[in-house]
């Protein structure tokens, strides 16, 4: 197990190399006493990547030095710049730190100027798509002044939120769904915050219902009723979406979440 962890950690370091710019730093840290996962890993790394060097980090009470003599084979004296944290001298269960710096001069790079987050009100056609979906399925009203459209998607912004400045946002608020030009497709994220009491069209199955297992496997399910979107729920709590077409529920459970059928 120790040797397997050591190999895994060496692989992680080799991947991290590509992320470090000249003069950039890389901190290697473990929570083990094992020299095979500590000094030996760093010694091999420095041999393989001679453009990296060990820095001597700030020392605090309880910081012990690395042990070059414990590496296999024994390493250079610079390995003493690493840090060992012993549990009888420092809070914790025993740790190891090695601060590495890449040599060379920093590259001149043009950095994009961050932009302020701007709320984009949905266009008239996009808003019409959402209203058609919400009027048909939702038993409550969502405040339209908190709708934000970006990248072909519609979001519900939080009622109260701090100014984000130039912080890059991957997702802000609840993803309601996708704007497909002439119709709205609800998101799995929206389904997870809904209950059948919030809906005008839904199905609710018990956890041991065979239809639930089929649904989570991505199977279309016979279900008579009017055509259109509906919420699929478990004991009333939203799980995903289906679209009833001619007596069958067309499965819209996310592909990445589907489970193979059993039995």
Coordinates of N, CA and C in Angstrom, one line a residue, residues 8-131:
X8 N 1.5 6.7 -6.9 CA 0.4 7.7 -7.2 C 0.8 9.1 -7.0
X9 N 1.5 9.4 -5.9 CA 2.0 10.7 -5.6 C 3.0 11.2 -6.6
X10 N 3.8 10.4 -7.1 CA 4.8 10.8 -8.1 C 4.0 11.1 -9.4
X11 N 3.0 10.4 -9.7 CA 2.2 10.7 -10.9 C 1.5 12.0 -10.7
X12 N 1.0 12.3 -9.5 CA 0.4 13.6 -9.3 C 1.4 14.8 -9.5
X13 N 2.6 14.6 -9.0 CA 3.6 15.6 -9.1 C 3.9 15.9 -10.6
X14 N 4.1 14.8 -11.3 CA 4.4 14.9 -12.8 C 3.3 15.7 -13.5
X15 N 2.1 15.5 -13.1 CA 1.0 16.2 -13.7 C 1.0 17.7 -13.3
X16 N 1.4 17.9 -12.1 CA 1.4 19.3 -11.6 C 2.5 20.1 -12.2
X17 N 3.5 19.5 -12.7 CA 4.7 20.2 -13.3 C 4.2 21.2 -14.4
X18 N 3.2 20.7 -15.2 CA 2.8 21.5 -16.3 C 2.0 22.7 -15.9
X19 N 1.6 22.8 -14.6 CA 0.8 23.9 -14.1 C 1.7 25.0 -13.5
X20 N 3.0 24.8 -13.4 CA 3.8 25.7 -12.7 C 4.6 26.5 -13.7
X21 N 4.5 27.8 -13.6 CA 5.3 28.8 -14.4 C 6.7 28.9 -13.8
X22 N 7.6 29.5 -14.6 CA 8.9 29.8 -14.1 C 8.8 30.8 -12.9
X23 N 9.5 30.5 -11.9 CA 9.5 31.2 -10.6 C 8.2 30.9 -9.8
X24 N 7.4 30.1 -10.3 CA 6.2 29.6 -9.6 C 6.5 28.6 -8.5
X25 N 5.7 28.4 -7.6 CA 5.9 27.4 -6.5 C 4.9 26.3 -6.5
X26 N 5.3 25.2 -5.9 CA 4.5 24.0 -5.8 C 4.7 23.4 -4.4
X27 N 3.6 23.3 -3.7 CA 3.7 22.7 -2.3 C 3.3 21.2 -2.4
X28 N 4.2 20.4 -2.0 CA 3.9 18.9 -1.9 C 3.6 18.6 -0.4
X29 N 2.5 18.0 -0.1 CA 2.1 17.8 1.3 C 1.5 16.4 1.5
X30 N 1.9 15.7 2.5 CA 1.3 14.4 2.8 C 0.9 14.4 4.3
X31 N 0.1 13.4 4.7 CA -0.2 13.1 6.1 C 0.3 11.8 6.5
X32 N 1.6 11.5 6.2 CA 2.1 10.2 6.6 C 3.6 10.4 7.0
X33 N 4.1 9.5 7.9 CA 5.5 9.5 8.3 C 6.4 8.8 7.2
X34 N 5.8 8.0 6.3 CA 6.5 7.1 5.5 C 7.6 7.8 4.6
X35 N 8.9 7.5 4.7 CA 9.9 8.1 3.9 C 9.6 7.8 2.4
X36 N 9.0 6.6 2.1 CA 8.8 6.3 0.7 C 7.8 7.3 0.0
X37 N 6.9 7.9 0.8 CA 5.9 8.8 0.3 C 6.4 10.3 0.5
X38 N 7.5 10.5 1.1 CA 7.9 11.8 1.5 C 9.3 12.1 0.8
X39 N 10.4 11.9 1.6 CA 11.7 12.2 1.1 C 12.1 11.5 -0.2
X40 N 11.7 10.2 -0.3 CA 12.0 9.5 -1.6 C 11.3 10.1 -2.8
X41 N 10.0 10.4 -2.6 CA 9.3 11.0 -3.7 C 9.9 12.3 -4.2
X42 N 10.3 13.2 -3.2 CA 10.9 14.5 -3.6 C 12.3 14.3 -4.2
X43 N 13.0 13.4 -3.6 CA 14.4 13.1 -4.2 C 14.3 12.7 -5.7
X44 N 13.4 11.8 -6.0 CA 13.2 11.4 -7.3 C 12.7 12.5 -8.2
X45 N 11.8 13.3 -7.7 CA 11.3 14.4 -8.5 C 12.4 15.4 -8.8
X46 N 13.2 15.8 -7.9 CA 14.3 16.7 -8.1 C 15.3 16.2 -9.1
X47 N 15.5 14.9 -9.2 CA 16.4 14.2 -10.1 C 15.8 14.3 -11.5
X48 N 14.5 14.1 -11.6 CA 13.8 14.0 -12.9 C 13.5 15.4 -13.4
X49 N 13.4 16.4 -12.5 CA 13.1 17.8 -13.0 C 14.1 18.7 -12.4
X50 N 15.3 18.8 -13.0 CA 16.4 19.7 -12.4 C 16.1 21.2 -12.4
X51 N 15.0 21.6 -13.1 CA 14.6 23.0 -13.1 C 13.8 23.4 -11.9
X52 N 13.6 22.4 -10.9 CA 13.0 22.7 -9.7 C 14.0 22.6 -8.5
X53 N 13.8 23.5 -7.5 CA 14.6 23.4 -6.3 C 13.8 23.5 -5.1
X54 N 14.3 23.0 -4.0 CA 13.6 23.1 -2.7 C 13.8 24.4 -2.1
X55 N 12.7 25.1 -1.6 CA 12.8 26.3 -0.8 C 12.8 26.0 0.6
X56 N 13.4 26.8 1.4 CA 13.3 26.7 2.9 C 12.1 27.6 3.3
X57 N 11.0 27.0 3.7 CA 9.8 27.8 4.0 C 9.9 28.4 5.4
X58 N 9.1 29.4 5.7 CA 9.1 29.9 7.1 C 9.0 28.8 8.1
X59 N 9.7 28.9 9.2 CA 9.7 27.9 10.2 C 9.0 28.4 11.4
X60 N 8.1 27.5 11.9 CA 7.3 27.8 13.1 C 7.7 26.7 14.2
X61 N 7.3 27.0 15.4 CA 7.5 26.1 16.5 C 6.9 24.8 16.2
X62 N 7.8 23.7 16.4 CA 7.3 22.4 16.1 C 7.7 21.9 14.8
X63 N 8.2 22.7 13.9 CA 8.6 22.3 12.6 C 9.9 21.5 12.7
X64 N 9.9 20.3 12.2 CA 11.2 19.5 12.1 C 11.7 19.5 10.7
X65 N 13.0 19.2 10.5 CA 13.6 19.1 9.2 C 13.3 17.8 8.5
X66 N 13.4 17.9 7.1 CA 13.3 16.6 6.4 C 14.5 15.8 6.6
X67 N 14.4 14.5 6.3 CA 15.5 13.5 6.6 C 16.1 13.0 5.3
X68 N 17.2 13.6 4.8 CA 17.8 13.1 3.6 C 18.3 11.7 3.7
X69 N 18.7 11.3 4.9 CA 19.2 10.0 5.1 C 18.1 8.9 5.1
X70 N 16.9 9.3 5.1 CA 15.8 8.3 5.1 C 15.3 8.0 3.6
X71 N 15.8 8.9 2.7 CA 15.4 8.6 1.3 C 16.1 7.4 0.8
X72 N 15.5 6.8 -0.3 CA 16.1 5.6 -0.8 C 16.3 5.8 -2.3
X73 N 17.6 6.0 -2.8 CA 18.8 6.0 -1.9 C 18.9 7.3 -1.2
X74 N 19.8 7.5 -0.2 CA 20.0 8.7 0.5 C 20.2 9.9 -0.4
X75 N 19.5 11.0 -0.1 CA 19.5 12.2 -1.0 C 20.4 13.3 -0.5
X76 N 20.5 14.4 -1.3 CA 21.4 15.5 -0.9 C 20.9 16.2 0.3
X77 N 21.7 17.0 0.9 CA 21.4 17.7 2.1 C 20.3 18.7 2.0
X78 N 20.0 19.2 0.7 CA 19.0 20.2 0.5 C 17.6 19.6 1.0
X79 N 17.5 18.3 1.0 CA 16.2 17.7 1.4 C 15.8 18.0 2.9
X80 N 16.8 18.5 3.6 CA 16.5 19.0 5.0 C 15.7 20.2 5.0
X81 N 15.5 20.9 3.8 CA 14.6 22.1 3.8 C 13.2 21.7 3.8
X82 N 12.9 20.4 3.6 CA 11.5 20.0 3.8 C 11.1 20.0 5.2
X83 N 9.8 19.9 5.5 CA 9.3 20.0 6.9 C 8.6 18.7 7.3
X84 N 9.0 18.2 8.5 CA 8.3 17.1 9.1 C 7.5 17.7 10.3
X85 N 6.3 17.4 10.5 CA 5.5 17.8 11.6 C 5.1 16.6 12.4
X86 N 5.8 16.5 13.6 CA 5.6 15.4 14.5 C 4.4 15.7 15.4
X87 N 3.6 14.7 15.7 CA 2.4 14.9 16.5 C 2.7 15.3 18.0
X88 N 3.9 15.0 18.5 CA 4.2 15.3 19.8 C 4.8 16.7 19.9
X89 N 5.0 17.4 18.7 CA 5.5 18.7 18.7 C 4.6 19.7 18.0
X90 N 3.6 19.2 17.3 CA 2.8 20.1 16.5 C 1.4 19.5 16.4
X91 N 0.3 20.4 16.5 CA -1.0 19.8 16.4 C -1.2 19.0 15.1
X92 N -1.8 17.9 15.1 CA -2.0 17.0 14.0 C -1.5 15.6 14.2
X93 N -1.6 14.8 13.2 CA -1.3 13.4 13.3 C 0.0 13.0 12.6
X94 N 0.7 14.0 12.2 CA 2.0 13.8 11.5 C 1.9 14.1 10.0
X95 N 2.7 15.1 9.6 CA 2.6 15.5 8.2 C 4.0 15.8 7.6
X96 N 4.0 16.0 6.3 CA 5.3 16.3 5.6 C 5.0 17.4 4.6
X97 N 5.9 18.4 4.4 CA 5.7 19.5 3.5 C 7.1 19.7 2.7
X98 N 6.9 19.9 1.4 CA 8.1 20.2 0.6 C 7.7 21.4 -0.3
X99 N 8.3 22.5 -0.2 CA 8.0 23.7 -1.0 C 9.0 23.8 -2.2
X100 N 8.5 23.6 -3.4 CA 9.4 23.6 -4.6 C 9.1 24.8 -5.4
X101 N 10.2 25.3 -6.0 CA 10.1 26.4 -6.9 C 10.8 26.1 -8.3
X102 N 10.1 26.5 -9.3 CA 10.7 26.3 -10.7 C 11.6 27.5 -11.0
X103 N 12.8 27.1 -11.6 CA 13.7 28.2 -11.9 C 13.4 28.8 -13.2
X104 N 14.1 29.8 -13.6 CA 13.9 30.6 -14.8 C 13.2 31.9 -14.6
X105 N 13.0 32.6 -15.7 CA 12.4 33.9 -15.6 C 10.9 33.9 -15.9
X106 N 10.1 34.6 -15.3 CA 8.7 34.6 -15.6 C 8.4 35.0 -17.0
X107 N 7.4 34.4 -17.7 CA 7.1 34.7 -19.0 C 6.2 36.0 -19.0
X108 N 6.4 36.8 -20.1 CA 5.5 37.9 -20.3 C 4.2 37.4 -20.9
X109 N 3.1 37.5 -20.2 CA 1.8 37.0 -20.6 C 0.8 38.1 -20.6
X110 N 0.0 38.1 -21.6 CA -1.1 39.1 -21.6 C -2.3 38.5 -20.9
X111 N -2.7 39.1 -19.8 CA -3.8 38.6 -19.0 C -5.1 39.4 -19.3
X112 N -6.1 38.7 -19.6 CA -7.4 39.3 -19.9 C -7.9 40.1 -18.7
X113 N -8.4 41.3 -18.9 CA -8.9 42.1 -17.9 C -10.2 41.5 -17.4
X114 N -10.4 41.2 -16.1 CA -11.6 40.6 -15.7 C -12.8 41.6 -15.8
X115 N -13.9 41.1 -16.2 CA -15.1 41.9 -16.4 C -16.1 41.8 -15.2
X116 N -16.8 42.9 -14.9 CA -17.8 42.8 -13.9 C -18.9 41.9 -14.3
X117 N -19.5 41.2 -13.3 CA -20.7 40.4 -13.6 C -21.9 41.3 -13.9
X118 N -22.5 41.1 -15.1 CA -23.6 41.9 -15.5 C -24.9 41.0 -15.7
X119 N -26.0 41.4 -15.1 CA -27.2 40.6 -15.2 C -27.8 40.9 -16.6
X120 N -28.1 39.8 -17.3 CA -28.7 39.9 -18.6 C -30.1 39.6 -18.6
X121 N -31.0 40.5 -18.7 CA -32.4 40.2 -18.7 C -32.8 39.4 -20.0
X122 N -33.6 38.4 -19.8 CA -33.9 37.5 -21.0 C -34.6 38.4 -22.1
X123 N -34.3 38.0 -23.3 CA -34.9 38.7 -24.5 C -36.4 38.3 -24.5
X124 N -37.2 39.0 -25.2 CA -38.6 38.8 -25.3 C -39.0 37.4 -25.6
X125 N -38.3 36.8 -26.6 CA -38.7 35.5 -27.1 C -38.3 34.4 -26.0
X126 N -37.1 34.7 -25.4 CA -36.6 33.8 -24.3 C -37.6 33.8 -23.1
X127 N -38.0 35.0 -22.8 CA -39.0 35.2 -21.6 C -40.3 34.5 -22.0
X128 N -40.7 34.6 -23.2 CA -42.0 33.9 -23.6 C -41.9 32.4 -23.5
X129 N -40.7 31.9 -23.8 CA -40.5 30.4 -23.7 C -40.6 30.0 -22.2
X130 N -39.9 30.8 -21.3 CA -40.0 30.4 -19.9 C -41.4 30.6 -19.4
X131 N -42.1 31.6 -19.8 CA -43.5 31.8 -19.3 C -44.4 30.7 -19.7

